[in-house]
């Protein structure tokens, strides 16, 4: 499998890259800062230096040729303003979708955010988090509307950096809860292996079910 990850230096992405490379898959990560390339190499991934806020569809598509799947795991970060959340969390996800279509990539996994943000009252959240949810909602809408590929949208709970447990609660609705980033990466790996969940939106938090079992059970519904 050839997989290209947008946001290739993110914490979830680096774990996923290592998991993919350890089992022999071909993996590349899109990064803006060339100084991060060494970390990707350590994880077993090829580094592609490209700024998703300024790149063209054609430029990005050239790097996706031959890929079986793309994963959007980029983010502007908690200290960013509303404009940058829109340009990264929404617009870069849409750019990746446009480029994936142009390059003939058949699968797209979008790491989104939990919550009924498509209907969210912006006054419910502080300005920064509200802007983040609106950006993720826009990305979901744009990616879900594609006909050239079927996107899987993954909405994790509250992310933590503790070691993964290998066990989750996975479903169309799970309720809120924490989950280690390592477990989110392992869920993404399992979803790449389970095309029956292409086109679905799933939520995931920490739980009691082994990840592969959880993904297989949901795919059978």
JSON list of N, CA and C in Angstrom, two decimals, residues 186-218:
[
{"chain": "A", "resi": 186, "resn": "UNK", "atom": "N", "xyz": [-3.54, 3.79, 15.40]},
{"chain": "A", "resi": 186, "resn": "UNK", "atom": "CA", "xyz": [-3.80, 2.37, 15.15]},
{"chain": "A", "resi": 186, "resn": "UNK", "atom": "C", "xyz": [-5.18, 2.17, 14.53]},
{"chain": "A", "resi": 187, "resn": "UNK", "atom": "N", "xyz": [-6.15, 2.98, 14.92]},
{"chain": "A", "resi": 187, "resn": "UNK", "atom": "CA", "xyz": [-7.47, 2.94, 14.28]},
{"chain": "A", "resi": 187, "resn": "UNK", "atom": "C", "xyz": [-7.35, 3.31, 12.81]},
{"chain": "A", "resi": 188, "resn": "UNK", "atom": "N", "xyz": [-6.59, 4.34, 12.49]},
{"chain": "A", "resi": 188, "resn": "UNK", "atom": "CA", "xyz": [-6.39, 4.72, 11.09]},
{"chain": "A", "resi": 188, "resn": "UNK", "atom": "C", "xyz": [-5.76, 3.58, 10.30]},
{"chain": "A", "resi": 189, "resn": "UNK", "atom": "N", "xyz": [-4.80, 2.91, 10.90]},
{"chain": "A", "resi": 189, "resn": "UNK", "atom": "CA", "xyz": [-4.18, 1.76, 10.23]},
{"chain": "A", "resi": 189, "resn": "UNK", "atom": "C", "xyz": [-5.22, 0.68, 9.95]},
{"chain": "A", "resi": 190, "resn": "UNK", "atom": "N", "xyz": [-6.05, 0.39, 10.94]},
{"chain": "A", "resi": 190, "resn": "UNK", "atom": "CA", "xyz": [-7.08, -0.64, 10.75]},
{"chain": "A", "resi": 190, "resn": "UNK", "atom": "C", "xyz": [-8.10, -0.22, 9.70]},
{"chain": "A", "resi": 191, "resn": "UNK", "atom": "N", "xyz": [-8.43, 1.06, 9.65]},
{"chain": "A", "resi": 191, "resn": "UNK", "atom": "CA", "xyz": [-9.38, 1.55, 8.65]},
{"chain": "A", "resi": 191, "resn": "UNK", "atom": "C", "xyz": [-8.80, 1.46, 7.24]},
{"chain": "A", "resi": 192, "resn": "UNK", "atom": "N", "xyz": [-7.50, 1.68, 7.11]},
{"chain": "A", "resi": 192, "resn": "UNK", "atom": "CA", "xyz": [-6.87, 1.52, 5.80]},
{"chain": "A", "resi": 192, "resn": "UNK", "atom": "C", "xyz": [-6.98, 0.07, 5.31]},
{"chain": "A", "resi": 193, "resn": "UNK", "atom": "N", "xyz": [-7.08, -0.85, 6.25]},
{"chain": "A", "resi": 193, "resn": "UNK", "atom": "CA", "xyz": [-7.20, -2.27, 5.90]},
{"chain": "A", "resi": 193, "resn": "UNK", "atom": "C", "xyz": [-8.66, -2.72, 5.76]},
{"chain": "A", "resi": 194, "resn": "UNK", "atom": "N", "xyz": [-9.61, -1.81, 5.99]},
{"chain": "A", "resi": 194, "resn": "UNK", "atom": "CA", "xyz": [-11.03, -2.20, 6.00]},
{"chain": "A", "resi": 194, "resn": "UNK", "atom": "C", "xyz": [-11.83, -1.31, 5.07]},
{"chain": "A", "resi": 195, "resn": "UNK", "atom": "N", "xyz": [-11.84, -1.60, 3.77]},
{"chain": "A", "resi": 195, "resn": "UNK", "atom": "CA", "xyz": [-12.54, -0.75, 2.81]},
{"chain": "A", "resi": 195, "resn": "UNK", "atom": "C", "xyz": [-14.05, -0.74, 2.98]},
{"chain": "A", "resi": 196, "resn": "UNK", "atom": "N", "xyz": [-14.62, -1.66, 3.76]},
{"chain": "A", "resi": 196, "resn": "UNK", "atom": "CA", "xyz": [-16.07, -1.65, 3.96]},
{"chain": "A", "resi": 196, "resn": "UNK", "atom": "C", "xyz": [-16.52, -0.41, 4.74]},
{"chain": "A", "resi": 197, "resn": "UNK", "atom": "N", "xyz": [-15.59, 0.26, 5.39]},
{"chain": "A", "resi": 197, "resn": "UNK", "atom": "CA", "xyz": [-15.94, 1.50, 6.10]},
{"chain": "A", "resi": 197, "resn": "UNK", "atom": "C", "xyz": [-15.66, 2.74, 5.28]},
{"chain": "A", "resi": 198, "resn": "UNK", "atom": "N", "xyz": [-15.23, 2.58, 4.04]},
{"chain": "A", "resi": 198, "resn": "UNK", "atom": "CA", "xyz": [-15.09, 3.73, 3.15]},
{"chain": "A", "resi": 198, "resn": "UNK", "atom": "C", "xyz": [-16.45, 4.42, 3.01]},
{"chain": "A", "resi": 199, "resn": "UNK", "atom": "N", "xyz": [-16.46, 5.72, 3.08]},
{"chain": "A", "resi": 199, "resn": "UNK", "atom": "CA", "xyz": [-17.69, 6.47, 2.95]},
{"chain": "A", "resi": 199, "resn": "UNK", "atom": "C", "xyz": [-18.44, 6.66, 4.25]},
{"chain": "A", "resi": 200, "resn": "UNK", "atom": "N", "xyz": [-17.90, 6.15, 5.35]},
{"chain": "A", "resi": 200, "resn": "UNK", "atom": "CA", "xyz": [-18.58, 6.24, 6.65]},
{"chain": "A", "resi": 200, "resn": "UNK", "atom": "C", "xyz": [-17.94, 7.31, 7.52]},
{"chain": "A", "resi": 201, "resn": "UNK", "atom": "N", "xyz": [-18.69, 7.79, 8.50]},
{"chain": "A", "resi": 201, "resn": "UNK", "atom": "CA", "xyz": [-18.20, 8.69, 9.53]},
{"chain": "A", "resi": 201, "resn": "UNK", "atom": "C", "xyz": [-18.22, 7.95, 10.85]},
{"chain": "A", "resi": 202, "resn": "UNK", "atom": "N", "xyz": [-17.07, 7.91, 11.54]},
{"chain": "A", "resi": 202, "resn": "UNK", "atom": "CA", "xyz": [-16.98, 7.15, 12.78]},
{"chain": "A", "resi": 202, "resn": "UNK", "atom": "C", "xyz": [-16.42, 8.04, 13.88]},
{"chain": "A", "resi": 203, "resn": "UNK", "atom": "N", "xyz": [-16.87, 7.75, 15.10]},
{"chain": "A", "resi": 203, "resn": "UNK", "atom": "CA", "xyz": [-16.31, 8.39, 16.28]},
{"chain": "A", "resi": 203, "resn": "UNK", "atom": "C", "xyz": [-15.54, 7.34, 17.07]},
{"chain": "A", "resi": 204, "resn": "UNK", "atom": "N", "xyz": [-14.50, 7.78, 17.78]},
{"chain": "A", "resi": 204, "resn": "UNK", "atom": "CA", "xyz": [-13.70, 6.83, 18.53]},
{"chain": "A", "resi": 204, "resn": "UNK", "atom": "C", "xyz": [-13.17, 7.47, 19.81]},
{"chain": "A", "resi": 205, "resn": "UNK", "atom": "N", "xyz": [-13.32, 6.73, 20.90]},
{"chain": "A", "resi": 205, "resn": "UNK", "atom": "CA", "xyz": [-12.78, 7.11, 22.21]},
{"chain": "A", "resi": 205, "resn": "UNK", "atom": "C", "xyz": [-12.16, 5.86, 22.82]},
{"chain": "A", "resi": 206, "resn": "UNK", "atom": "N", "xyz": [-11.49, 6.03, 23.94]},
{"chain": "A", "resi": 206, "resn": "UNK", "atom": "CA", "xyz": [-10.95, 4.89, 24.64]},
{"chain": "A", "resi": 206, "resn": "UNK", "atom": "C", "xyz": [-12.08, 3.95, 25.08]},
{"chain": "A", "resi": 207, "resn": "UNK", "atom": "N", "xyz": [-11.80, 2.65, 25.09]},
{"chain": "A", "resi": 207, "resn": "UNK", "atom": "CA", "xyz": [-12.84, 1.68, 25.44]},
{"chain": "A", "resi": 207, "resn": "UNK", "atom": "C", "xyz": [-12.26, 0.34, 25.78]},
{"chain": "A", "resi": 208, "resn": "UNK", "atom": "N", "xyz": [-13.07, -0.70, 25.61]},
{"chain": "A", "resi": 208, "resn": "UNK", "atom": "CA", "xyz": [-12.67, -2.04, 26.02]},
{"chain": "A", "resi": 208, "resn": "UNK", "atom": "C", "xyz": [-12.45, -3.01, 24.87]},
{"chain": "A", "resi": 209, "resn": "UNK", "atom": "N", "xyz": [-12.78, -2.62, 23.64]},
{"chain": "A", "resi": 209, "resn": "UNK", "atom": "CA", "xyz": [-12.73, -3.55, 22.51]},
{"chain": "A", "resi": 209, "resn": "UNK", "atom": "C", "xyz": [-11.42, -3.41, 21.76]},
{"chain": "A", "resi": 210, "resn": "UNK", "atom": "N", "xyz": [-10.71, -4.52, 21.50]},
{"chain": "A", "resi": 210, "resn": "UNK", "atom": "CA", "xyz": [-9.49, -4.43, 20.69]},
{"chain": "A", "resi": 210, "resn": "UNK", "atom": "C", "xyz": [-9.77, -3.73, 19.36]},
{"chain": "A", "resi": 211, "resn": "UNK", "atom": "N", "xyz": [-8.84, -2.92, 18.91]},
{"chain": "A", "resi": 211, "resn": "UNK", "atom": "CA", "xyz": [-9.09, -2.03, 17.78]},
{"chain": "A", "resi": 211, "resn": "UNK", "atom": "C", "xyz": [-9.52, -2.78, 16.52]},
{"chain": "A", "resi": 212, "resn": "UNK", "atom": "N", "xyz": [-8.81, -3.81, 16.14]},
{"chain": "A", "resi": 212, "resn": "UNK", "atom": "CA", "xyz": [-9.18, -4.55, 14.93]},
{"chain": "A", "resi": 212, "resn": "UNK", "atom": "C", "xyz": [-10.58, -5.14, 15.07]},
{"chain": "A", "resi": 213, "resn": "UNK", "atom": "N", "xyz": [-10.91, -5.65, 16.24]},
{"chain": "A", "resi": 213, "resn": "UNK", "atom": "CA", "xyz": [-12.24, -6.22, 16.47]},
{"chain": "A", "resi": 213, "resn": "UNK", "atom": "C", "xyz": [-13.31, -5.14, 16.35]},
{"chain": "A", "resi": 214, "resn": "UNK", "atom": "N", "xyz": [-13.04, -3.95, 16.90]},
{"chain": "A", "resi": 214, "resn": "UNK", "atom": "CA", "xyz": [-13.99, -2.86, 16.84]},
{"chain": "A", "resi": 214, "resn": "UNK", "atom": "C", "xyz": [-14.25, -2.42, 15.41]},
{"chain": "A", "resi": 215, "resn": "UNK", "atom": "N", "xyz": [-13.18, -2.32, 14.61]},
{"chain": "A", "resi": 215, "resn": "UNK", "atom": "CA", "xyz": [-13.32, -1.91, 13.23]},
{"chain": "A", "resi": 215, "resn": "UNK", "atom": "C", "xyz": [-14.06, -2.98, 12.42]},
{"chain": "A", "resi": 216, "resn": "UNK", "atom": "N", "xyz": [-13.72, -4.23, 12.63]},
{"chain": "A", "resi": 216, "resn": "UNK", "atom": "CA", "xyz": [-14.38, -5.32, 11.91]},
{"chain": "A", "resi": 216, "resn": "UNK", "atom": "C", "xyz": [-15.87, -5.39, 12.24]},
{"chain": "A", "resi": 217, "resn": "UNK", "atom": "N", "xyz": [-16.19, -5.22, 13.53]},
{"chain": "A", "resi": 217, "resn": "UNK", "atom": "CA", "xyz": [-17.59, -5.28, 13.94]},
{"chain": "A", "resi": 217, "resn": "UNK", "atom": "C", "xyz": [-18.40, -4.16, 13.33]},
{"chain": "A", "resi": 218, "resn": "UNK", "atom": "N", "xyz": [-17.85, -2.94, 13.30]},
{"chain": "A", "resi": 218, "resn": "UNK", "atom": "CA", "xyz": [-18.57, -1.81, 12.73]},
{"chain": "A", "resi": 218, "resn": "UNK", "atom": "C", "xyz": [-18.72, -1.98, 11.22]}
]
